[in-house]
Amino acid sequence: MNRYVTILLLFGQVAIFGQTNPSTATDDIKVGLVLSGGGAKGFAHVGVLKVLEDAGVRIDYIGGTSMGSIIGGLYASGYNATELDSILRVHDFEELIGDQLPRKAYSFYQKENEGKYALTLPVANGKIGLPTALSKGQNVFNLFSQLTEHVHDVDDFSELPIPFFCIATNLETGAEVVLDKGFLPEAMRASGSFPSLLTPVVVNDEILVDGGIVDNYPIEKLKEKGVDFIIGVDVQGTLDSRDEITSVPKVLMQIVGYQMYKGFDKKIEETDLYLKPDITEYTDFSFDKVEELVQVGEDVARNNFTALKKLAMRQKKNNFRKSVSTFDLNRNIIIKEVTVSGNKHYTNDYVLDKLRIKANSEVSQKEFFEGIDRLSATGNFESIHYKFSPVNGGKKIEFYLIEKKASTFIKLGAHYDELYKTGILVNFTKNHMLLKNDYLSADLVIGDKIRYNIDYFLDNGDNWSFGINTRYNSFEESLARLSVEDPGRSIEIKIPTKYVDFTTQLFVQRDIRNNMALQIGGEHKIIRVYSDEVLENNERNYYEKSSYFNAYGKVMFDSYDDKYYPKRGFYLDAQYKMYLFSNNLYDDFSAFSQLSGKLGFAKTFFNKLTFQYISEAGITIGNYDLGVFNYHLGGYNENYINTFVPFYGYDMAELSDLGFLKSTFMLRYNLFKDNYIITRANFARVSDDIWNSGSIFEDTKSGYAVGYGLNTLLGPIELSYAWSPDSNKDFVYFSLGFWF
């Protein structure tokens, strides 16, 4: 009887497992895993991998497309599912795809002159074009490169811990490209280059984009790799009905879907175990739903757990997924060699100076990627790829750069305020115009007040750079005042006054670690201040009509994390200017100088409430008795020129003297994203003796404001109500767009 029971049990094992006891089997089952594309929905792949590991299934080959290539490539490089889950949770993929760079990555010159353009358009072959994508994907590549550094020396993907391939599309021909050799992070980046979102990638002289266009579920290619059993995870959507096609992105996705879903039923039939997570509530851009998407992947795999366990028992040897967490992402990099290729218009010294790396040195991971950010922030390169290779106890770093094809750009901006009224900014920028590393930037403001600003700058990084600036600025405001006698009292009449400034500067500048700069230069300034309403002999009445020749030096420091609404950081702008010569209107000029400075810092509490303090001061040294270079306080503009200084609660230039001392206290509450409630209190002493023998608080003027700010693509929009208890005046201030 026992013999018959034994025979029945043996037949039962064969029926269940399809073979004899796995520990004594001579055959083995090779399992292939195919992972489809689907954008953020591909996070569900990680949930499936977690269950595969729990079931003990050994993966022998992985094929993927788009997000499937990213998850599959990282898994193939040695990460286990738990580590992949952690990677997804600690990174903000919306920020990565947006290619946002920290402000500290930009040079000091860029910090001063950027932040005023809402739109940038490349110009090539005399035609204005559009960017090829919303993001060049540099931050995405940086992450892939960092996570796969331990396999940078593997150029045949069949030699990875798990053999791997992915699919891309040749943008020129539309042909399918199988990437099973080369540089893993580059292959992952190419396969996931969603058209219009991420720029194409050049690999082996082919321009590649997202593989989902030609094959979003590459099961046929996986079968060719000799696997016996294929698990397929499909996170694709479906074609929309006519009522659902309601936008341009929807139309584009529908068109792409024609090829993507063509013949897909056959692919399902060829899949031994087909897993379709429930992703109906999610889109390709649900990057903020990591936890939910990983869970739906787990759910669909758990529903098939019995089948997965049976599959694992059919495998001769089940691999244990070793963690690669011993690969320290925070360790130092010992650099033995550095090579740079692809830079035609920018010198090696320029590139390495931005990176701040050199052969036979050591840098931290943090310092290395800060260098990549700085080079990327120049805007001169379409892509910055790099590869680490072990050599002589350290690393050889090979940089492969692709310069932007367009070296000419048109940039646009718009602004409104009560002084300059409406202005449309048109900028022309030309890189490497005369020399390598240089650029020309010309701003023309068209609107109620015509202005221009032209910069030429030769950027030598942390070495001394050279610059030329010329600007024309004009506005009209009631600056001049006449005192007239009225029966029983004296009254002051404000006169509409035109102010014209034409300034040219030549300077040298030394940047120090991007946050600090020293500038020394010479300046020629022409000032015209006049009124058409007060005439003498039918001629304009000039209050100032002079040319000045000056020398100046500046020390600047800027570590603010945002130009307009900083949450943290410090700011310093200190200048000493000597007015040496002049052919002034009254021919009574004597040399004088001015020392002025602005110091500020910002600190945020609870990630919502920011305290910002700004202190400003200026003094005049020498026998100066012309009012044009007095310090003029009042108004709210952030684009004042010369010695005009904003002061809430007073008219523009209402307070004026040879010196001033001012403090501004600001509380800014981040109500929700890009929306702020702002309160300000400013105090100033305006006098030819700002210290007043130590009594600096005597005769102090004050003003207060409360307002609302909104950060938009055009720049900040602010509406404020301001008042001063000194004069019982109140004001409503409004501004729209970047200040320029």
XYZ file of C-alpha atoms in Angstrom:
740
model
C 0.000 0.000 0.000
C 2.810 2.434 0.938
C 4.440 1.787 -2.466
C 1.277 2.955 -4.300
C 1.095 6.104 -2.153
C 4.722 6.899 -3.007
C 4.051 6.477 -6.735
C 1.016 8.740 -6.525
C 3.044 11.420 -4.706
C 5.751 11.276 -7.368
C 3.178 11.702 -10.134
C 1.715 14.606 -8.184
C 5.072 16.346 -8.043
C 5.517 15.904 -11.781
C 2.039 17.293 -12.416
C 2.657 20.279 -10.183
C 6.226 21.139 -11.112
C 6.538 19.608 -14.580
C 9.771 17.865 -13.532
C 11.289 15.756 -10.766
C 12.527 17.221 -7.515
C 14.438 20.409 -8.370
C 17.361 19.443 -6.157
C 18.021 16.395 -8.301
C 16.909 17.761 -11.690
C 19.403 17.907 -14.523
C 17.485 20.592 -16.462
C 17.070 24.219 -15.516
C 14.468 26.836 -16.374
C 15.831 30.164 -17.605
C 13.394 32.946 -16.804
C 13.233 36.158 -18.813
C 11.546 39.329 -17.621
C 10.100 41.889 -20.019
C 9.186 45.302 -18.616
C 7.102 47.694 -20.671
C 7.276 51.451 -20.833
C 4.643 53.616 -19.208
C 6.291 56.629 -17.610
C 5.617 56.913 -13.897
C 3.324 53.880 -14.108
C 6.530 51.867 -14.508
C 7.130 52.298 -10.776
C 4.799 49.290 -10.502
C 7.662 47.172 -11.905
C 9.439 47.534 -8.563
C 6.460 46.078 -6.717
C 6.473 43.061 -9.043
C 10.227 42.572 -8.474
C 9.697 42.555 -4.715
C 7.242 39.681 -5.008
C 9.471 37.796 -7.472
C 12.227 37.905 -4.885
C 9.840 36.742 -2.141
C 8.823 33.810 -4.325
C 12.461 32.959 -5.014
C 12.245 33.387 -8.802
C 15.649 33.764 -10.448
C 15.693 36.232 -13.337
C 18.132 35.216 -16.050
C 17.546 37.958 -18.622
C 15.795 41.336 -18.655
C 14.470 43.275 -21.619
C 12.836 46.640 -21.190
C 11.662 49.804 -22.856
C 11.485 53.350 -21.525
C 10.702 53.172 -17.772
C 11.006 49.406 -18.104
C 14.590 49.908 -19.288
C 15.361 52.169 -16.333
C 13.980 49.828 -13.668
C 15.302 46.790 -15.534
C 18.743 48.306 -16.067
C 19.175 49.164 -12.400
C 17.972 45.710 -11.338
C 20.314 44.084 -13.850
C 23.234 46.123 -12.479
C 22.815 44.505 -9.053
C 20.246 46.438 -7.040
C 17.573 44.451 -5.284
C 13.904 45.421 -5.272
C 13.992 46.970 -1.796
C 16.834 49.248 -2.838
C 14.967 50.257 -5.975
C 11.934 51.078 -3.846
C 14.121 53.326 -1.680
C 15.614 55.042 -4.744
C 12.149 55.898 -6.029
C 11.067 57.335 -2.693
C 14.085 59.590 -2.069
C 14.203 61.249 -5.498
C 11.797 63.843 -6.859
C 11.425 62.751 -10.470
C 9.508 65.870 -11.452
C 12.495 67.974 -10.386
C 14.915 65.603 -12.097
C 13.029 65.730 -15.385
C 12.636 69.484 -15.063
C 16.447 69.812 -15.031
C 16.212 72.274 -12.195
C 19.615 73.437 -11.011
C 20.399 75.024 -7.663
C 21.081 78.748 -7.961
C 24.572 78.248 -6.568
C 25.488 76.397 -9.774
C 25.296 79.606 -11.796
C 28.231 81.966 -12.137
C 28.038 85.279 -10.361
C 27.676 87.062 -13.683
C 24.684 84.855 -14.535
C 23.099 85.516 -11.149
C 23.303 89.258 -11.793
C 22.019 89.192 -15.347
C 19.685 86.207 -15.612
C 16.288 85.764 -13.986
C 14.513 88.218 -16.250
C 13.557 86.138 -19.287
C 10.334 84.146 -19.514
C 11.094 82.423 -22.824
C 14.298 81.448 -24.641
C 14.291 80.508 -28.324
C 17.296 79.183 -30.273
C 18.275 80.747 -33.600
C 19.858 78.510 -36.248
C 20.500 79.200 -39.929
C 18.876 82.577 -39.527
C 15.588 81.117 -38.265
C 14.043 81.223 -34.830
C 13.299 77.706 -33.653
C 11.858 75.977 -30.642
C 13.650 73.816 -28.062
C 13.706 70.112 -28.996
C 12.297 69.207 -25.583
C 11.269 70.678 -22.270
C 14.334 69.177 -20.588
C 17.779 68.163 -21.768
C 17.754 65.369 -19.182
C 21.109 66.148 -17.592
C 19.883 65.512 -14.062
C 18.344 62.222 -15.194
C 21.653 61.096 -16.684
C 23.511 62.204 -13.535
C 21.304 59.957 -11.406
C 21.681 56.973 -13.747
C 25.449 57.464 -13.894
C 25.780 57.717 -10.132
C 23.642 54.644 -9.493
C 25.471 52.486 -12.050
C 29.048 53.608 -11.438
C 29.927 50.145 -10.144
C 29.343 48.745 -13.658
C 30.731 51.622 -15.760
C 33.480 49.313 -16.998
C 30.933 46.775 -18.349
C 30.328 47.551 -22.022
C 28.595 44.263 -22.901
C 25.263 44.146 -21.077
C 25.228 40.332 -21.200
C 28.050 40.515 -18.628
C 26.026 42.457 -16.067
C 24.934 40.577 -12.927
C 21.748 39.892 -14.931
C 22.066 40.051 -18.744
C 20.085 43.002 -20.099
C 18.998 44.872 -23.215
C 16.681 47.765 -23.938
C 14.951 49.322 -26.925
C 15.311 52.797 -28.433
C 14.071 54.435 -31.635
C 16.244 56.010 -34.320
C 14.774 59.482 -34.682
C 15.984 59.910 -38.276
C 14.760 56.611 -39.695
C 12.139 55.420 -37.226
C 13.986 52.104 -36.972
C 14.124 49.986 -33.833
C 17.515 49.985 -32.092
C 18.449 47.222 -29.641
C 20.909 48.457 -27.021
C 22.750 45.474 -25.542
C 26.255 46.959 -25.579
C 27.795 50.303 -24.758
C 27.395 52.490 -21.682
C 24.506 51.456 -19.424
C 23.339 54.887 -18.113
C 23.458 56.244 -21.668
C 21.363 53.334 -22.940
C 18.792 53.786 -20.164
C 18.626 57.526 -20.831
C 18.137 56.933 -24.594
C 15.424 54.319 -24.161
C 13.504 56.628 -21.819
C 13.768 59.817 -23.918
C 10.063 60.564 -24.182
C 9.641 62.852 -27.239
C 9.160 66.538 -26.385
C 9.852 65.848 -22.692
C 13.531 64.793 -22.848
C 16.005 65.622 -25.591
C 17.227 62.817 -27.901
C 20.493 61.046 -27.092
C 23.332 60.446 -29.544
C 24.657 56.864 -29.284
C 27.051 55.430 -31.888
C 26.271 58.413 -34.140
C 22.529 57.610 -34.049
C 19.982 60.052 -32.646
C 17.811 58.002 -30.306
C 14.510 58.606 -28.553
C 12.042 56.560 -26.511
C 11.854 52.915 -27.578
C 8.133 52.776 -26.846
C 7.491 54.309 -30.262
C 8.573 51.091 -32.007
C 8.384 48.356 -29.368
C 7.088 49.041 -25.899
C 7.049 45.391 -24.866
C 10.073 43.665 -26.481
C 9.099 40.059 -25.898
C 10.276 38.863 -29.339
C 13.814 40.118 -28.666
C 13.769 38.482 -25.244
C 12.733 35.107 -26.708
C 15.798 35.301 -28.977
C 18.020 35.316 -25.878
C 17.274 31.638 -25.216
C 15.031 31.940 -22.184
C 12.520 29.174 -21.412
C 9.883 31.104 -19.525
C 8.891 34.763 -19.873
C 7.237 36.927 -17.238
C 5.833 40.104 -18.747
C 4.820 43.216 -16.820
C 2.641 45.588 -18.827
C 2.029 49.112 -17.522
C 0.890 50.623 -20.806
C -2.375 52.458 -21.125
C -4.919 52.010 -23.887
C -6.135 54.046 -26.832
C -8.520 56.807 -25.758
C -12.060 57.253 -26.972
C -12.950 60.406 -28.908
C -14.407 62.029 -25.776
C -11.108 61.557 -23.931
C -8.913 63.202 -26.586
C -9.192 66.729 -25.241
C -5.677 68.229 -25.450
C -2.512 68.355 -27.543
C -0.665 65.855 -25.286
C -3.665 63.508 -25.571
C -3.546 63.738 -29.364
C 0.191 63.011 -29.425
C -0.186 60.037 -27.071
C -3.020 58.684 -29.211
C -0.847 58.863 -32.340
C 2.075 57.162 -30.589
C -0.343 54.542 -29.300
C -1.274 53.360 -32.803
C 2.119 51.689 -33.187
C 2.511 50.859 -29.525
C -0.625 48.736 -29.269
C -0.527 47.286 -32.772
C -0.488 43.485 -32.613
C -0.244 43.517 -28.840
C -2.636 40.586 -28.404
C -0.030 38.352 -30.016
C 2.615 39.587 -27.576
C 0.355 38.642 -24.690
C -0.117 35.150 -26.117
C 3.658 34.705 -26.273
C 4.026 35.671 -22.607
C 4.079 32.689 -20.236
C 2.996 34.760 -17.239
C 1.393 38.086 -18.147
C 1.031 40.617 -15.324
C -1.099 43.712 -15.859
C -1.078 46.009 -12.779
C -4.192 48.095 -12.267
C -2.843 51.477 -13.404
C -6.129 52.909 -14.663
C -6.097 55.694 -12.055
C -2.614 56.872 -12.976
C -0.891 58.661 -15.864
C 2.600 58.654 -17.337
C 3.305 61.688 -15.144
C 2.069 60.405 -11.760
C 5.567 60.740 -10.325
C 4.186 61.736 -6.921
C 2.372 58.380 -6.515
C 5.403 56.176 -5.861
C 3.993 54.275 -2.911
C 0.650 53.590 -4.606
C 2.207 52.460 -7.877
C 4.694 50.123 -6.180
C 1.759 48.648 -4.274
C -0.347 47.947 -7.389
C 2.676 46.114 -8.777
C 2.887 44.040 -5.625
C -0.838 43.329 -5.729
C -0.861 41.860 -9.227
C 2.189 39.715 -8.460
C 0.763 38.509 -5.130
C -2.319 37.356 -6.993
C -0.009 35.046 -8.933
C 2.215 34.072 -6.024
C 1.415 30.342 -6.203
C 2.426 30.194 -9.869
C 5.617 32.124 -9.092
C 6.525 29.716 -6.268
C 6.023 26.761 -8.597
C 8.229 28.449 -11.186
C 10.976 29.019 -8.623
C 10.918 25.338 -7.651
C 11.541 24.404 -11.278
C 14.800 26.360 -11.266
C 17.934 24.477 -10.451
C 19.604 27.328 -8.639
C 17.845 30.319 -7.174
C 20.086 33.349 -6.850
C 20.076 35.463 -3.742
C 19.937 39.162 -4.654
C 22.937 40.671 -2.954
C 22.625 44.290 -1.962
C 24.820 46.848 -3.696
C 24.367 49.238 -0.799
C 28.034 48.654 -0.034
C 28.612 50.855 -3.093
C 28.962 54.115 -1.151
C 27.388 57.015 -3.015
C 29.040 59.432 -0.568
C 32.592 58.212 -0.874
C 35.441 60.275 -2.312
C 36.601 59.817 -5.899
C 40.343 59.477 -6.460
C 40.958 60.965 -9.901
C 43.994 59.673 -11.763
C 43.198 60.838 -15.301
C 40.734 63.236 -16.926
C 39.938 63.505 -20.623
C 37.540 65.879 -22.360
C 36.165 65.505 -25.897
C 33.486 67.174 -27.988
C 34.266 70.751 -26.917
C 34.920 72.817 -30.041
C 34.198 76.346 -28.892
C 35.154 76.029 -25.230
C 38.644 75.258 -24.008
C 39.569 72.301 -21.807
C 40.663 74.777 -19.134
C 37.211 76.388 -19.233
C 35.488 73.000 -18.843
C 37.772 71.747 -16.067
C 37.598 75.074 -14.278
C 33.797 74.825 -14.147
C 34.070 71.215 -12.967
C 36.878 72.081 -10.515
C 38.558 68.755 -11.022
C 42.020 67.781 -12.218
C 44.193 64.704 -12.530
C 45.842 63.282 -9.396
C 43.297 64.816 -7.042
C 40.463 63.684 -4.841
C 36.895 64.995 -4.732
C 33.752 63.931 -2.951
C 30.692 62.678 -4.817
C 28.917 65.864 -3.760
C 31.687 68.060 -5.159
C 31.782 66.134 -8.430
C 28.064 66.542 -9.120
C 28.176 70.194 -8.078
C 30.794 70.573 -10.826
C 28.473 68.927 -13.356
C 25.751 71.371 -12.284
C 28.082 74.340 -12.827
C 29.061 73.183 -16.312
C 25.422 72.496 -17.165
C 24.371 75.909 -15.826
C 26.499 77.644 -18.456
C 23.842 76.621 -20.987
C 26.546 75.879 -23.549
C 26.141 72.107 -23.723
C 23.317 69.909 -24.957
C 24.608 66.967 -22.942
C 27.441 66.239 -20.527
C 28.163 62.530 -20.387
C 30.998 60.981 -18.445
C 32.324 57.548 -17.661
C 34.402 56.229 -14.757
C 37.002 53.537 -15.429
C 39.234 51.954 -12.778
C 42.936 52.762 -13.251
C 45.961 52.619 -10.933
C 44.009 52.529 -7.688
C 41.732 55.356 -8.730
C 39.434 56.455 -11.528
C 39.850 57.705 -15.055
C 37.021 60.088 -15.956
C 36.155 60.496 -19.626
C 33.889 63.429 -20.465
C 31.892 63.361 -23.699
C 30.366 66.782 -24.403
C 27.879 67.824 -27.048
C 27.745 71.561 -27.511
C 24.444 73.214 -28.298
C 24.077 73.558 -32.046
C 22.531 76.965 -31.621
C 24.923 79.617 -30.341
C 22.439 82.435 -30.856
C 19.270 82.929 -28.815
C 16.311 85.258 -28.652
C 14.950 85.733 -25.133
C 11.718 87.435 -24.164
C 10.307 88.925 -21.000
C 7.558 91.300 -19.889
C 7.120 93.670 -16.961
C 4.892 96.356 -15.549
C 5.456 98.807 -12.714
C 4.307 102.356 -12.005
C 7.637 104.010 -12.895
C 8.564 102.388 -16.193
C 5.002 101.317 -17.005
C 4.705 98.497 -19.564
C 7.868 97.009 -21.001
C 8.523 94.101 -23.365
C 12.081 92.790 -23.145
C 13.719 91.401 -26.274
C 17.191 89.949 -25.769
C 19.751 88.837 -28.328
C 22.466 86.511 -27.010
C 25.427 85.250 -29.018
C 27.879 82.732 -27.539
C 31.560 82.505 -28.556
C 31.121 85.551 -30.746
C 34.767 86.693 -30.879
C 36.654 84.309 -28.626
C 36.096 80.973 -26.979
C 34.232 81.279 -23.666
C 32.754 84.712 -24.467
C 29.218 85.896 -25.092
C 27.317 89.010 -26.068
C 23.946 89.829 -24.513
C 21.842 92.756 -25.726
C 18.581 93.744 -23.996
C 16.110 96.098 -25.637
C 13.057 97.164 -23.667
C 10.173 98.249 -25.876
C 7.265 100.008 -24.238
C 6.417 103.207 -22.431
C 10.085 103.852 -21.581
C 12.680 102.738 -24.129
C 15.781 101.260 -22.496
C 18.676 99.027 -23.481
C 21.493 97.137 -21.785
C 24.389 95.488 -23.675
C 26.943 93.163 -22.090
C 30.046 91.559 -23.512
C 31.703 89.102 -21.134
C 34.746 86.859 -21.522
C 34.164 84.130 -18.939
C 37.390 82.679 -17.584
C 35.740 80.939 -14.655
C 37.572 81.431 -11.374
C 40.345 83.335 -13.171
C 40.080 87.021 -14.003
C 37.347 87.651 -16.574
C 36.763 90.738 -18.692
C 33.554 92.606 -19.339
C 32.057 95.619 -21.094
C 28.636 97.019 -20.268
C 26.733 99.883 -21.821
C 23.216 100.912 -20.923
C 20.640 103.574 -21.659
C 17.905 104.250 -19.124
C 15.229 106.915 -18.933
C 12.111 107.556 -16.923
C 9.842 110.429 -15.953
C 8.846 111.214 -12.395
C 8.080 114.261 -10.263
C 11.585 114.552 -8.850
C 12.182 118.321 -8.918
C 10.377 120.450 -6.363
C 9.699 124.165 -6.144
C 8.783 125.975 -2.943
C 6.249 128.749 -3.482
C 4.643 131.164 -1.091
C 0.909 130.940 -0.584
C -0.904 133.458 1.679
C -0.058 132.373 5.165
C 1.960 129.288 4.232
C 4.750 127.825 2.117
C 3.917 124.922 -0.193
C 6.022 122.607 -2.355
C 5.086 121.871 -5.966
C 6.358 118.706 -7.631
C 7.487 119.123 -11.211
C 7.410 116.302 -13.805
C 11.069 115.598 -14.433
C 12.818 113.501 -17.042
C 15.852 111.505 -15.954
C 18.239 110.104 -18.608
C 21.280 107.932 -17.870
C 23.826 106.674 -20.410
C 26.603 104.600 -18.794
C 29.510 102.576 -20.159
C 31.728 100.382 -17.981
C 34.903 98.397 -18.630
C 35.861 95.985 -15.884
C 37.696 92.881 -14.816
C 35.997 90.388 -12.528
C 37.186 87.486 -10.430
C 34.608 84.906 -9.393
C 35.295 82.995 -6.214
C 33.382 79.727 -5.937
C 30.356 81.135 -7.822
C 29.065 82.881 -4.692
C 31.554 85.732 -4.516
C 33.015 88.145 -7.039
C 35.468 91.033 -7.073
C 35.061 93.665 -9.772
C 37.336 96.587 -10.631
C 36.594 98.963 -13.453
C 36.252 102.353 -15.025
C 33.043 104.124 -15.945
C 31.836 106.935 -18.174
C 28.432 108.307 -17.219
C 26.239 110.902 -18.894
C 23.348 112.258 -16.821
C 20.536 114.484 -18.070
C 17.828 115.686 -15.685
C 15.415 118.285 -17.032
C 11.852 119.533 -17.139
C 9.850 120.678 -20.126
C 7.302 122.472 -17.993
C 9.646 125.095 -16.560
C 11.198 126.910 -19.521
C 13.814 129.614 -19.808
C 14.053 131.348 -23.190
C 11.975 128.507 -24.676
C 14.656 125.971 -23.726
C 14.561 123.023 -21.394
C 15.342 123.739 -17.808
C 18.236 121.400 -16.982
C 18.911 120.436 -13.399
C 21.792 118.212 -14.498
C 23.587 117.974 -17.836
C 26.996 116.448 -17.226
C 29.465 113.711 -18.081
C 31.444 111.909 -15.392
C 34.564 109.753 -15.493
C 34.754 107.349 -12.581
C 36.720 104.436 -11.157
C 35.105 101.847 -8.947
C 35.583 98.609 -7.085
C 32.930 96.148 -5.933
C 32.764 93.165 -3.631
C 29.724 90.942 -4.146
C 28.504 87.821 -2.389
C 25.271 86.010 -3.203
C 24.263 82.654 -1.757
C 20.502 83.210 -1.902
C 18.743 80.084 -3.165
C 16.267 82.216 -5.156
C 16.588 85.706 -6.602
C 13.114 86.967 -5.729
C 11.815 84.782 -2.900
C 14.903 83.366 -1.139
C 14.400 80.892 1.652
C 17.993 80.872 2.819
C 21.343 82.444 2.121
C 23.294 85.695 2.375
C 23.753 88.675 0.092
C 26.375 91.438 -0.012
C 27.002 94.193 -2.544
C 29.570 96.772 -1.413
C 30.899 99.428 -3.784
C 33.397 102.262 -3.599
C 33.159 104.718 -6.506
C 35.405 107.710 -7.188
C 34.013 110.519 -9.363
C 37.274 111.792 -10.829
C 36.432 114.192 -13.639
C 33.364 115.942 -15.021
C 32.291 118.637 -17.465
C 29.306 119.396 -15.292
C 26.602 121.907 -16.051
C 27.818 124.559 -13.631
C 31.551 124.031 -14.209
C 32.209 123.832 -10.481
C 32.944 120.115 -10.129
C 35.371 118.847 -7.524
C 36.261 115.182 -7.123
C 34.330 113.167 -4.580
C 33.564 109.529 -3.806
C 30.757 107.394 -2.471
C 30.777 104.246 -0.390
C 27.605 102.199 -0.392
C 26.551 98.684 0.447
C 23.691 96.269 0.819
C 23.692 93.308 3.178
C 20.953 90.734 3.564
C 20.169 87.276 4.803
C 17.183 84.925 4.710
C 16.216 82.114 7.057
C 13.181 79.834 6.788
C 11.350 78.188 9.656
C 9.004 75.195 9.349
C 9.667 75.284 5.575
C 6.932 77.911 5.241
C 7.815 81.087 7.104
C 10.823 83.052 5.882
C 12.449 85.924 7.740
C 14.544 88.196 5.550
C 16.606 91.141 6.755
C 18.187 93.737 4.454
C 20.479 96.527 5.593
C 21.627 99.288 3.242
C 23.836 102.327 3.728
C 25.595 104.981 1.710
C 27.858 107.931 2.447
C 29.388 110.679 0.329
C 33.031 111.599 0.862
C 34.316 114.975 -0.315
C 32.936 118.378 -1.205
C 29.859 117.423 -3.174
C 26.944 119.821 -3.413
C 25.073 118.644 -6.521
C 21.777 116.954 -5.805
C 21.795 114.413 -8.663
C 24.006 111.944 -6.792
C 22.300 112.345 -3.467
C 20.815 109.134 -2.165
C 17.122 109.225 -3.094
C 14.805 106.991 -1.062
C 11.192 106.135 -1.786
C 8.994 103.921 -3.940
C 9.067 100.169 -4.371
C 11.032 99.414 -7.551
C 13.686 96.707 -7.576
C 15.277 98.017 -10.791
C 16.326 101.473 -9.669
C 19.633 102.771 -11.038
C 22.453 104.896 -9.610
C 21.637 106.272 -6.137
C 17.890 105.624 -6.111
C 16.838 103.277 -3.289
C 13.364 101.758 -2.669
C 11.609 102.711 0.557
C 8.044 101.575 1.228
C 5.605 104.230 2.432
C 7.138 107.183 0.576
C 7.005 108.576 -2.954
C 9.975 107.860 -5.177
C 12.950 110.057 -4.138
C 10.874 111.814 -1.494
C 13.745 111.436 0.968
C 17.094 112.739 -0.301
C 20.497 113.592 1.184
C 24.235 112.832 1.053
C 23.929 109.709 3.178
C 21.436 107.171 4.441
C 21.101 104.160 6.689
C 18.213 101.790 6.089
C 16.930 98.489 7.494
C 14.141 96.327 6.117
C 12.487 93.481 8.006
C 10.391 91.072 5.981
C 8.203 88.093 6.858
C 7.105 85.942 3.942
C 4.691 83.053 4.396
C 4.498 80.402 1.678
C 0.732 79.914 1.706
C 0.942 77.226 -0.970
C 3.227 76.561 -3.906
C 4.480 79.833 -5.433
C 2.011 81.905 -3.390
C 3.219 84.204 -0.617
C 1.812 86.567 1.970
C 4.428 89.272 2.519
C 4.792 91.877 5.268
C 7.540 94.519 5.288
C 8.740 97.144 7.723
C 11.502 99.539 6.656
C 13.269 102.219 8.674
C 15.760 104.812 7.467
C 17.783 107.780 8.517
C 18.544 110.088 5.586
C 21.136 112.774 6.365
C 24.561 114.099 5.433
C 25.676 112.681 8.787
C 24.085 109.271 9.120
C 25.821 108.525 12.434
C 24.590 111.741 14.073
C 27.213 111.503 16.828
C 25.903 108.087 17.763
C 22.238 109.041 17.861
C 21.365 107.140 14.706
C 17.740 106.566 15.713
C 16.864 110.257 15.841
C 14.692 111.515 12.994
C 14.146 107.971 11.724
C 11.618 107.535 8.940
C 9.441 104.430 8.762
C 7.149 102.694 6.331
C 5.158 99.474 6.314
C 3.590 97.231 3.689
C 1.513 94.094 3.461
C 0.937 92.271 0.221
C 0.505 89.137 -1.806
C 3.093 87.656 -4.160
C 2.723 85.014 -6.843
C 5.657 83.399 -8.654
C 4.779 82.745 -12.318
C 6.470 81.912 -15.608
C 6.551 85.648 -16.348
C 8.130 86.309 -12.981
C 6.769 87.547 -9.667
C 3.417 89.317 -9.505
C 2.953 91.452 -6.392
C 0.196 93.645 -5.031
C 0.967 95.574 -1.844
C -0.595 98.184 0.360
C 1.930 100.493 2.035
C 1.734 103.375 4.462
C 3.878 105.588 6.665
C 2.824 106.874 10.089
C 5.225 109.815 9.639
C 3.121 111.495 6.962
C -0.164 109.584 7.091
C 0.312 108.694 3.418
C -0.698 105.394 1.927
C 0.073 103.725 -1.405
C -0.946 100.768 -3.532
C 1.976 99.137 -5.334
C 1.620 96.714 -8.224
C 4.260 94.986 -10.329
C 4.136 92.156 -12.840
C 6.990 90.079 -14.218
C 10.750 89.856 -13.811
C 12.462 93.131 -12.938
C 14.685 94.553 -15.689
